[in-house]
Each structure stands twice: as C-alpha cells, then as structure tokens.
XYZ file of C-alpha atoms in Angstrom:
125
model
C 10.456 69.290 50.118
C 9.625 65.834 48.852
C 11.033 64.299 52.057
C 9.446 66.498 54.544
C 6.076 65.225 53.072
C 7.152 61.513 53.282
C 8.161 61.656 56.545
C 4.665 63.603 57.498
C 2.707 60.857 56.060
C 5.210 58.367 57.934
C 4.496 59.689 61.126
C 0.739 60.785 60.994
C 0.237 57.241 59.498
C 2.258 55.297 62.682
C 0.424 57.648 65.345
C -2.901 57.569 64.019
C -2.453 53.014 63.274
C -0.935 52.912 66.808
C -3.336 54.616 68.657
C -6.014 52.873 66.270
C -5.074 49.716 66.630
C -4.570 50.082 70.937
C -7.458 51.470 71.468
C -8.834 48.159 69.628
C -6.789 46.370 71.974
C -8.124 47.742 74.884
C -11.814 47.759 73.714
C -11.209 43.776 72.923
C -9.385 42.823 76.808
C -11.727 45.311 78.418
C -14.408 42.480 77.193
C -12.512 39.604 78.091
C -11.813 40.991 81.405
C -9.426 38.904 81.651
C -5.662 38.272 80.623
C -2.391 36.060 80.883
C 0.425 38.317 81.815
C 2.533 37.000 79.227
C 0.387 38.119 76.246
C 0.888 41.210 76.452
C 4.370 41.947 75.403
C 3.099 40.117 72.144
C 0.460 41.879 71.746
C 2.001 45.462 71.869
C 4.673 43.818 69.552
C 2.387 42.828 66.887
C 0.057 46.589 67.460
C 3.771 48.468 66.700
C 4.889 46.267 63.694
C 0.837 46.900 62.157
C 1.641 50.829 62.693
C 4.916 50.633 60.939
C 3.557 48.526 58.512
C 0.405 51.127 57.776
C 3.030 53.934 57.892
C 5.867 52.080 56.097
C 3.078 51.791 53.423
C 1.770 55.131 52.699
C 5.062 56.610 53.095
C 6.947 54.258 50.585
C 3.558 54.890 48.268
C 4.283 58.483 48.540
C 7.850 58.326 47.779
C 7.323 55.979 45.023
C 11.097 54.880 44.589
C 13.352 52.978 47.386
C 10.785 51.415 49.326
C 12.517 49.361 51.603
C 15.079 52.285 52.664
C 12.032 54.027 54.245
C 10.468 51.002 55.253
C 13.484 51.102 57.206
C 13.697 54.596 58.280
C 9.809 54.170 59.158
C 10.701 51.268 61.435
C 14.063 53.402 62.704
C 11.748 56.098 63.868
C 9.262 54.089 65.970
C 11.994 52.074 67.998
C 13.365 55.633 68.467
C 9.933 56.884 69.910
C 9.562 54.178 72.220
C 13.065 53.672 73.259
C 14.232 56.886 74.230
C 10.855 57.333 76.637
C 11.458 53.992 77.408
C 14.797 53.935 78.504
C 14.380 57.105 80.660
C 11.363 55.886 82.199
C 12.985 52.296 83.028
C 16.544 52.274 83.062
C 16.431 48.820 81.527
C 19.070 47.416 79.879
C 18.965 45.929 75.938
C 17.734 42.431 76.425
C 17.551 39.322 73.832
C 13.375 40.034 73.345
C 14.345 43.365 73.155
C 16.637 42.695 70.050
C 13.608 40.301 68.940
C 10.604 43.032 69.023
C 13.776 45.136 67.556
C 13.822 42.868 63.881
C 10.165 42.430 64.211
C 9.887 46.444 63.501
C 12.176 46.414 60.503
C 10.867 43.630 59.609
C 7.250 44.507 59.062
C 8.728 48.006 58.085
C 10.929 47.127 54.988
C 8.154 44.216 53.970
C 5.758 47.539 54.392
C 7.914 49.855 52.257
C 8.184 47.456 49.239
C 4.682 47.017 49.056
C 4.024 50.599 49.263
C 5.899 51.132 46.229
C 4.878 48.092 44.296
C 1.344 48.985 44.214
C -0.329 49.015 41.379
C -2.576 52.229 41.717
C -0.204 54.574 43.188
C -2.172 57.242 45.778
C -1.814 61.276 44.949
C -0.646 63.237 48.174
C-alpha cells in the first residue's frame, strides 16, 4: 500500500506541476508575442525537468527512504508518458537530442528524490 501511495503522489504532483508550468509558459509566450522556434524544445525540456523534480521531491518525501531510486522511477514514469504518445504520433527515431533530454529528466529526478528524502521536516500524507 505504501508504494501505491508513493506512485499516486508522484503522478498527481508531476501532472499538476506540468499543467501549471505549461499554462505559465503559455501565458508568458502570449504576452511576449513572438518566440524563436529554437527555444521551444528547450522550454519544454525545462518544464519537464521541473515537473519531474517536484514529483520526485514529493514522492521521496512521502517514501522517506531511497530517494534517488524514487526520483529515477518518477523520471522513468514521466519519460514513458511522454515517449509513448510521441512515438506513436510522430514515429521519429531516438536521437542524441532525445538522449540529452532523457538524461536531464533522470538527473532532475535523482536530485529531487535526494532533496525529498533529506528534508529536515517530513511531510505526512
């Protein structure tokens, strides 16, 4: 039951963070009026990494142990949720840019998990 709770915390936190960050980015981009197309993948990667970091932080704090493993699992869950629809819709190959984005997701997940476990005050769910 503990692992189900951790998984639900990760899913809910990453989903909420992704939605809120994407809405904020859309608002900022709408106010600026124009965007250089090369910045869009970078913005999407930063938003994804922030969502994974927050999800790993919350789920590792709920777990209370093995933070980097929980963080890597959160990153893997997020990567699968992005890769499956993207692969089905776009049918593109895995490139070096994809590997760099995946590495950034896993790094932010591991950092979020470590920070979540090493908090001074534990969260109760």
